[in-house]
Amino acid sequence: MIEVVASMARGPVFLAGEVLECLITFTNPMSHLSTSASSEMLAWASAQIHCQFHASESRVALPAQGTKQDVQAESDTVLIPSKDSYSEVVPTDGPPSFRGQAVKYVYKLTIGCQRVNSPIKLLRVPFRVLVLHGMPEPPFPQDEEVAPSNPFLEEEEGSRRDTRPLERALDMLMITTSRRCPYMFNITNMRGKVAKFCIFKTVYRLGEDIIGTFTFSEGDIPCLQYSVSLQSEEEVQEQYQRCPGQAVSVTGHGRHLESCLHTASSHFSLPVPLNVTPGFTTDIVTLRWRLHFEFVTAREPVEAPVVLQNQSEVTVWTGAEHVDVDTFSWDLPIKVLPTNPTLASYVSQFTGTNSINI
């Protein structure tokens, strides 16, 4: 018997274009009673990255080859068993890991191996891929450093910060999601102005908090309640839709609900989960992100409670038994980008390690 153990030491989450490194060990656990004749021989071993695609038959109309496809890299294996390691660049032209209602993209490292005079066995190690889409062009020359350097340290030749594409992509990601500029919106319905809404940016990375504020004192229409939901929209491309005009699949990832009658101002904070998929587009599906707002407003003015000066008796305030209301909603598109894969590894459902006996 030979035990095969695969371990991704850096973690189970990678950016497209990053080098995936996996330590693969082959062990022959012989007891003290075993002889050299009891040892086992490894005939061969191979490793490849696969992206498996699944499609819902009720939502996606694919050509005749079926709804489950297994795509692998065109290059041969780069596993050298004598070195116990596997190293490969995660493809940049593939989709991100995604488990939606219409499609799923699942990545795995598949290790095939065979003992002499034994059947072939496969060891699979699932991992997650983040793809960086929608990044603007860098506003600086390519030979300049992105992050500020320490002016108190002497900079020797060759000691400059690594400017490989992956590091530059992470730097640009931080810069893009750190820019703040207040966006103001007047929230109105058919009866008048309800509130003013302010949000400081519309581009976020995984793990960030989305913060917004409402100013109801500037409105003319009383607002009784509001809710804000973080939602993703999964839309199948028109040529692959099972039915013409097929509805978009909406998934909620967090909600803030608050009563706000007679409130001058209010705010909300919604975290972007680390385990969700940033926005992306493929030939089959598009994933977008939005904030979904719902408001409940009164049709008539609602008198505020009055506190009398020097009041000695206890007063109990009660809400109105009946209020005629209107409801309306509003969607604000936002962008969700990846984060540092090391940070995303902390909440990953994958361990990056697996083993098998052959």
Short mmCIF file of C-alpha atoms in Angstrom, two decimals:
data_model
loop_
_atom_site.label_atom_id
_atom_site.label_comp_id
_atom_site.label_asym_id
_atom_site.label_seq_id
_atom_site.Cartn_x
_atom_site.Cartn_y
_atom_site.Cartn_z
CA MET A 1 0.00 0.00 0.00
CA ILE A 2 1.15 3.52 -0.84
CA GLU A 3 -0.36 6.56 0.85
CA VAL A 4 -0.68 9.68 -1.32
CA VAL A 5 -1.18 13.03 0.45
CA ALA A 6 -1.74 16.34 -1.39
CA SER A 7 -1.54 19.65 0.47
CA MET A 8 -1.80 23.24 -0.75
CA ALA A 9 0.30 24.98 1.87
CA ARG A 10 -0.68 28.54 0.87
CA GLY A 11 -4.40 27.76 1.18
CA PRO A 12 -7.28 26.64 -1.06
CA VAL A 13 -8.04 30.02 -2.72
CA PHE A 14 -6.14 31.43 -5.71
CA LEU A 15 -6.37 34.37 -8.11
CA ALA A 16 -6.46 33.55 -11.81
CA GLY A 17 -2.91 33.93 -13.08
CA GLU A 18 -1.39 32.92 -9.75
CA VAL A 19 0.92 29.93 -9.41
CA LEU A 20 -0.75 27.01 -7.66
CA GLU A 21 1.73 24.94 -5.69
CA CYS A 22 0.79 21.62 -4.13
CA LEU A 23 3.05 19.37 -2.07
CA ILE A 24 2.38 15.73 -2.98
CA THR A 25 3.98 13.00 -0.89
CA PHE A 26 4.09 9.26 -1.62
CA THR A 27 4.67 7.10 1.46
CA ASN A 28 5.03 3.36 1.85
CA PRO A 29 4.02 2.79 5.50
CA MET A 30 5.94 -0.41 6.20
CA SER A 31 5.91 -1.98 9.64
CA HIS A 32 9.03 -3.21 11.45
CA LEU A 33 8.11 -6.76 10.41
CA SER A 34 8.09 -5.92 6.71
CA THR A 35 10.87 -6.92 4.39
CA SER A 36 12.18 -5.31 1.26
CA ALA A 37 10.01 -7.72 -0.70
CA SER A 38 6.95 -6.12 0.93
CA SER A 39 7.73 -2.67 -0.47
CA GLU A 40 5.53 -1.23 -3.15
CA MET A 41 6.51 0.42 -6.43
CA LEU A 42 4.84 3.50 -7.90
CA ALA A 43 4.35 3.02 -11.63
CA TRP A 44 3.45 6.61 -12.53
CA ALA A 45 1.69 9.76 -11.30
CA SER A 46 0.13 12.74 -13.07
CA ALA A 47 -1.58 15.95 -11.94
CA GLN A 48 -3.79 18.46 -13.78
CA ILE A 49 -6.08 21.38 -13.02
CA HIS A 50 -9.72 20.86 -14.06
CA CYS A 51 -12.68 23.24 -14.18
CA GLN A 52 -15.95 21.33 -14.18
CA PHE A 53 -19.05 23.03 -15.58
CA HIS A 54 -22.61 22.10 -14.57
CA ALA A 55 -25.79 23.63 -16.00
CA SER A 56 -29.39 23.44 -14.82
CA GLU A 57 -31.49 21.73 -17.49
CA SER A 58 -34.53 23.81 -16.49
CA ARG A 59 -32.70 27.13 -16.95
CA VAL A 60 -29.96 26.63 -19.54
CA ALA A 61 -30.31 25.27 -23.09
CA LEU A 62 -26.92 23.95 -24.18
CA PRO A 63 -25.84 22.22 -27.40
CA ALA A 64 -26.05 18.45 -27.68
CA GLN A 65 -22.85 17.63 -25.75
CA GLY A 66 -24.74 17.83 -22.45
CA THR A 67 -24.94 19.85 -19.27
CA LYS A 68 -21.76 18.57 -17.61
CA GLN A 69 -18.39 19.32 -19.12
CA ASP A 70 -14.90 18.78 -17.78
CA VAL A 71 -12.29 21.17 -19.11
CA GLN A 72 -8.59 20.71 -18.43
CA ALA A 73 -5.42 22.53 -19.29
CA GLU A 74 -3.89 21.83 -22.69
CA SER A 75 -0.40 21.37 -21.29
CA ASP A 76 0.93 18.07 -19.97
CA THR A 77 1.36 17.41 -16.28
CA VAL A 78 4.15 19.27 -14.52
CA LEU A 79 4.25 16.87 -11.58
CA ILE A 80 7.66 15.36 -10.96
CA PRO A 81 7.14 12.57 -8.40
CA SER A 82 10.80 12.55 -7.39
CA LYS A 83 10.47 16.20 -6.30
CA ASP A 84 7.16 15.63 -4.47
CA SER A 85 5.70 18.87 -5.88
CA TYR A 86 3.27 20.16 -8.45
CA SER A 87 3.29 23.72 -9.78
CA GLU A 88 0.98 25.24 -12.39
CA VAL A 89 -0.40 28.66 -13.29
CA VAL A 90 -4.16 28.98 -12.74
CA PRO A 91 -5.60 29.89 -16.19
CA THR A 92 -6.52 33.55 -16.62
CA ASP A 93 -9.15 32.94 -19.31
CA GLY A 94 -11.38 30.69 -17.20
CA PRO A 95 -14.44 31.56 -15.08
CA PRO A 96 -14.31 32.02 -11.30
CA SER A 97 -15.53 29.37 -8.90
CA PHE A 98 -19.30 29.78 -8.75
CA ARG A 99 -22.32 27.84 -7.49
CA GLY A 100 -25.41 29.54 -8.89
CA GLN A 101 -28.94 28.51 -9.66
CA ALA A 102 -28.33 28.16 -13.39
CA VAL A 103 -24.66 27.18 -13.66
CA LYS A 104 -21.78 25.97 -11.51
CA TYR A 105 -18.04 26.24 -12.10
CA VAL A 106 -16.03 23.92 -9.85
CA TYR A 107 -12.22 23.75 -9.77
CA LYS A 108 -10.19 20.79 -8.60
CA LEU A 109 -6.66 19.48 -8.79
CA THR A 110 -6.82 15.88 -10.01
CA ILE A 111 -3.90 13.58 -9.21
CA GLY A 112 -3.85 10.26 -11.02
CA CYS A 113 -1.50 7.53 -9.85
CA GLN A 114 -1.00 3.80 -10.18
CA ARG A 115 0.85 1.18 -8.23
CA VAL A 116 2.58 -1.61 -10.16
CA ASN A 117 0.05 -4.32 -11.06
CA SER A 118 -2.81 -2.29 -9.50
CA PRO A 119 -5.73 -0.23 -10.88
CA ILE A 120 -5.50 3.52 -11.50
CA LYS A 121 -6.81 5.74 -8.70
CA LEU A 122 -7.62 9.46 -8.65
CA LEU A 123 -7.11 11.94 -5.81
CA ARG A 124 -9.07 15.18 -6.10
CA VAL A 125 -8.32 18.37 -4.17
CA PRO A 126 -11.00 21.07 -4.65
CA PHE A 127 -9.98 24.71 -4.54
CA ARG A 128 -11.48 28.13 -5.24
CA VAL A 129 -10.54 30.54 -8.03
CA LEU A 130 -11.14 34.30 -7.95
CA VAL A 131 -10.99 36.22 -11.23
CA LEU A 132 -10.19 39.93 -11.29
CA HIS A 133 -12.54 41.56 -13.82
CA GLY A 134 -13.42 45.19 -14.46
CA MET A 135 -10.18 46.75 -13.24
CA PRO A 136 -9.35 50.17 -14.73
CA GLU A 137 -6.09 50.86 -16.49
CA PRO A 138 -3.36 51.94 -14.04
CA PRO A 139 -3.03 55.76 -13.98
CA PHE A 140 0.75 55.58 -13.63
CA PRO A 141 3.71 54.37 -15.71
CA GLN A 142 4.31 50.63 -15.54
CA ASP A 143 7.85 51.09 -14.25
CA GLU A 144 6.74 52.95 -11.13
CA GLU A 145 5.87 51.34 -7.83
CA VAL A 146 2.22 51.21 -6.86
CA ALA A 147 2.60 51.38 -3.09
CA PRO A 148 4.67 54.08 -1.37
CA SER A 149 8.17 53.03 -0.33
CA ASN A 150 9.84 53.70 3.00
CA PRO A 151 11.97 56.87 2.65
CA PHE A 152 14.05 55.92 5.72
CA LEU A 153 15.42 52.73 4.17
CA GLU A 154 18.15 52.68 1.58
CA GLU A 155 17.02 51.06 -1.63
CA GLU A 156 19.60 48.78 -3.14
CA GLU A 157 19.54 47.64 -6.73
CA GLY A 158 17.32 44.59 -7.11
CA SER A 159 15.58 45.19 -3.77
CA ARG A 160 12.67 47.12 -5.20
CA ARG A 161 9.24 45.81 -4.56
CA ASP A 162 8.20 42.88 -6.74
CA THR A 163 6.18 44.23 -9.66
CA ARG A 164 4.95 40.99 -11.13
CA PRO A 165 1.44 41.06 -12.63
CA LEU A 166 -0.18 39.35 -9.64
CA GLU A 167 1.22 41.83 -7.13
CA ARG A 168 0.26 44.72 -9.36
CA ALA A 169 -3.27 43.35 -9.67
CA LEU A 170 -3.63 43.18 -5.88
CA ASP A 171 -2.26 46.71 -5.54
CA MET A 172 -4.69 48.03 -8.14
CA LEU A 173 -7.51 46.19 -6.38
CA MET A 174 -6.72 47.95 -3.11
CA ILE A 175 -6.45 51.34 -4.81
CA THR A 176 -9.71 50.92 -6.73
CA THR A 177 -11.74 49.85 -3.70
CA SER A 178 -10.18 52.49 -1.43
CA ARG A 179 -11.31 55.48 -3.48
CA ARG A 180 -14.12 57.39 -1.80
CA CYS A 181 -16.38 59.99 -3.34
CA PRO A 182 -19.83 60.80 -1.88
CA TYR A 183 -22.74 59.82 -4.10
CA MET A 184 -25.99 61.63 -3.25
CA PHE A 185 -29.46 60.42 -4.24
CA ASN A 186 -32.87 61.99 -3.65
CA ILE A 187 -35.35 59.25 -2.72
CA THR A 188 -38.79 60.23 -4.04
CA ASN A 189 -42.13 58.67 -4.80
CA MET A 190 -45.16 59.98 -6.63
CA ARG A 191 -46.13 62.13 -3.63
CA GLY A 192 -42.83 63.89 -3.04
CA LYS A 193 -39.37 63.62 -1.53
CA VAL A 194 -38.85 60.94 1.12
CA ALA A 195 -35.16 61.29 2.04
CA LYS A 196 -31.66 61.96 0.86
CA PHE A 197 -29.35 58.95 0.59
CA CYS A 198 -25.55 59.09 0.68
CA ILE A 199 -23.06 56.33 -0.10
CA PHE A 200 -19.33 56.92 -0.28
CA LYS A 201 -18.43 54.44 -2.99
CA THR A 202 -19.98 51.80 -5.26
CA VAL A 203 -17.01 49.43 -5.71
CA TYR A 204 -16.25 46.94 -2.94
CA ARG A 205 -14.04 43.92 -2.42
CA LEU A 206 -15.02 40.75 -0.62
CA GLY A 207 -15.10 41.21 3.16
CA GLU A 208 -15.77 44.97 3.09
CA ASP A 209 -18.71 46.71 4.76
CA ILE A 210 -21.18 48.67 2.65
CA ILE A 211 -22.19 51.78 4.62
CA GLY A 212 -24.90 54.26 3.66
CA THR A 213 -26.80 57.06 5.40
CA PHE A 214 -30.35 58.42 5.09
CA THR A 215 -31.40 61.96 5.94
CA PHE A 216 -35.17 61.94 6.48
CA SER A 217 -35.30 65.50 7.84
CA GLU A 218 -34.93 66.78 4.27
CA GLY A 219 -37.97 64.82 3.08
CA ASP A 220 -41.60 65.87 2.78
CA ILE A 221 -43.16 62.40 3.00
CA PRO A 222 -43.02 60.48 6.32
CA CYS A 223 -41.07 57.22 6.04
CA LEU A 224 -42.23 54.52 8.42
CA GLN A 225 -39.75 51.79 7.54
CA TYR A 226 -36.94 50.97 5.14
CA SER A 227 -34.88 47.90 4.30
CA VAL A 228 -31.63 47.44 2.37
CA SER A 229 -30.61 44.07 0.91
CA LEU A 230 -27.37 42.99 -0.72
CA GLN A 231 -28.35 40.91 -3.74
CA SER A 232 -26.68 39.16 -6.67
CA GLU A 233 -28.36 38.73 -10.07
CA GLU A 234 -27.59 35.67 -12.16
CA GLU A 235 -28.71 36.12 -15.78
CA VAL A 236 -28.39 33.48 -18.48
CA GLN A 237 -27.31 34.91 -21.83
CA GLU A 238 -30.21 35.21 -24.26
CA GLN A 239 -29.00 32.53 -26.70
CA TYR A 240 -28.80 29.97 -23.87
CA GLN A 241 -32.08 30.74 -22.11
CA ARG A 242 -34.44 27.80 -21.80
CA CYS A 243 -37.47 30.10 -22.22
CA PRO A 244 -37.63 33.47 -24.04
CA GLY A 245 -37.59 36.35 -21.58
CA GLN A 246 -36.42 34.08 -18.77
CA ALA A 247 -36.40 35.78 -15.38
CA VAL A 248 -33.14 36.74 -13.67
CA SER A 249 -32.27 34.67 -10.59
CA VAL A 250 -31.87 36.92 -7.53
CA THR A 251 -30.10 35.76 -4.36
CA GLY A 252 -29.95 37.70 -1.10
CA HIS A 253 -26.74 37.89 0.94
CA GLY A 254 -27.77 40.14 3.84
CA ARG A 255 -30.55 42.52 4.87
CA HIS A 256 -30.92 45.55 7.14
CA LEU A 257 -34.42 46.50 8.33
CA GLU A 258 -35.25 49.57 10.41
CA SER A 259 -38.29 51.56 11.55
CA CYS A 260 -37.64 55.25 11.03
CA LEU A 261 -40.82 57.26 11.71
CA HIS A 262 -39.94 60.66 13.23
CA THR A 263 -36.24 59.87 12.71
CA ALA A 264 -34.05 62.67 11.40
CA SER A 265 -31.31 60.40 10.07
CA SER A 266 -30.28 56.76 9.97
CA HIS A 267 -27.53 54.56 8.61
CA PHE A 268 -26.92 50.93 7.70
CA SER A 269 -23.92 48.61 7.37
CA LEU A 270 -23.97 45.46 5.25
CA PRO A 271 -20.89 43.23 5.02
CA VAL A 272 -19.94 41.64 1.70
CA PRO A 273 -19.38 37.96 2.61
CA LEU A 274 -15.94 36.53 1.87
CA ASN A 275 -17.44 33.33 0.43
CA VAL A 276 -19.54 34.89 -2.36
CA THR A 277 -18.51 35.23 -6.01
CA PRO A 278 -17.58 38.67 -7.39
CA GLY A 279 -19.30 39.87 -10.55
CA PHE A 280 -18.26 38.20 -13.81
CA THR A 281 -19.43 37.41 -17.34
CA THR A 282 -19.01 34.29 -19.48
CA ASP A 283 -20.56 33.17 -22.76
CA ILE A 284 -23.37 31.51 -20.79
CA VAL A 285 -24.07 33.61 -17.70
CA THR A 286 -23.56 37.05 -16.15
CA LEU A 287 -23.41 37.76 -12.41
CA ARG A 288 -24.13 41.29 -11.22
CA TRP A 289 -24.51 42.90 -7.78
CA ARG A 290 -26.93 45.48 -6.43
CA LEU A 291 -28.38 47.08 -3.32
CA HIS A 292 -32.15 46.60 -3.17
CA PHE A 293 -34.07 49.25 -1.20
CA GLU A 294 -37.68 49.03 -0.02
CA PHE A 295 -39.54 51.93 1.59
CA VAL A 296 -42.86 52.15 3.43
CA THR A 297 -44.24 55.70 3.49
CA ALA A 298 -47.37 57.31 4.95
CA ARG A 299 -49.92 58.89 2.63
CA GLU A 300 -50.82 61.53 5.21
CA PRO A 301 -48.70 63.47 7.72
CA VAL A 302 -48.13 61.64 11.00
CA GLU A 303 -48.06 63.86 14.08
CA ALA A 304 -44.98 63.46 16.22
CA PRO A 305 -45.35 62.91 20.00
CA VAL A 306 -45.12 66.12 22.01
CA VAL A 307 -43.26 66.31 25.31
CA LEU A 308 -44.59 69.07 27.58
CA GLN A 309 -42.19 71.03 29.74
CA ASN A 310 -42.28 70.32 33.47
CA GLN A 311 -44.53 67.36 32.85
CA SER A 312 -44.96 65.42 36.11
CA GLU A 313 -47.14 62.56 34.94
CA VAL A 314 -45.88 59.53 33.06
CA THR A 315 -46.97 59.52 29.42
CA VAL A 316 -47.19 56.38 27.33
CA TRP A 317 -46.68 56.79 23.59
CA THR A 318 -48.51 54.37 21.33
CA GLY A 319 -48.40 54.01 17.58
CA ALA A 320 -51.33 54.78 15.35
CA GLU A 321 -53.77 51.90 14.96
CA HIS A 322 -54.26 52.51 11.25
CA VAL A 323 -51.99 54.28 8.72
CA ASP A 324 -52.52 54.39 4.98
CA VAL A 325 -49.19 53.57 3.38
CA ASP A 326 -47.42 53.34 0.04
CA THR A 327 -44.52 51.01 -0.73
CA PHE A 328 -41.88 51.33 -3.40
CA SER A 329 -38.46 49.90 -4.16
CA TRP A 330 -35.23 51.01 -5.79
CA ASP A 331 -32.12 49.16 -7.02
CA LEU A 332 -28.62 50.63 -6.94
CA PRO A 333 -26.03 48.69 -9.02
CA ILE A 334 -22.67 48.16 -7.33
CA LYS A 335 -19.47 46.30 -8.20
CA VAL A 336 -18.05 43.49 -6.07
CA LEU A 337 -14.41 42.58 -6.71
CA PRO A 338 -12.20 39.83 -5.26
CA THR A 339 -9.92 40.22 -2.26
CA ASN A 340 -6.54 38.85 -1.31
CA PRO A 341 -6.84 35.05 -1.70
CA THR A 342 -5.05 34.49 1.60
CA LEU A 343 -7.83 36.35 3.41
CA ALA A 344 -10.54 34.41 1.56
CA SER A 345 -8.87 31.12 2.56
CA TYR A 346 -9.85 31.67 6.19
CA VAL A 347 -13.55 31.12 5.45
CA SER A 348 -13.19 28.63 2.61
CA GLN A 349 -15.17 25.40 2.79
CA PHE A 350 -12.12 23.62 1.37
CA THR A 351 -9.11 22.55 3.42
CA GLY A 352 -6.65 22.33 0.53
CA THR A 353 -5.61 18.85 1.72
CA ASN A 354 -6.71 15.34 0.76
CA SER A 355 -5.28 11.84 0.79
CA ILE A 356 -5.83 8.39 -0.69
CA ASN A 357 -4.36 4.90 -0.38
CA ILE A 358 -3.41 3.07 -3.54
#
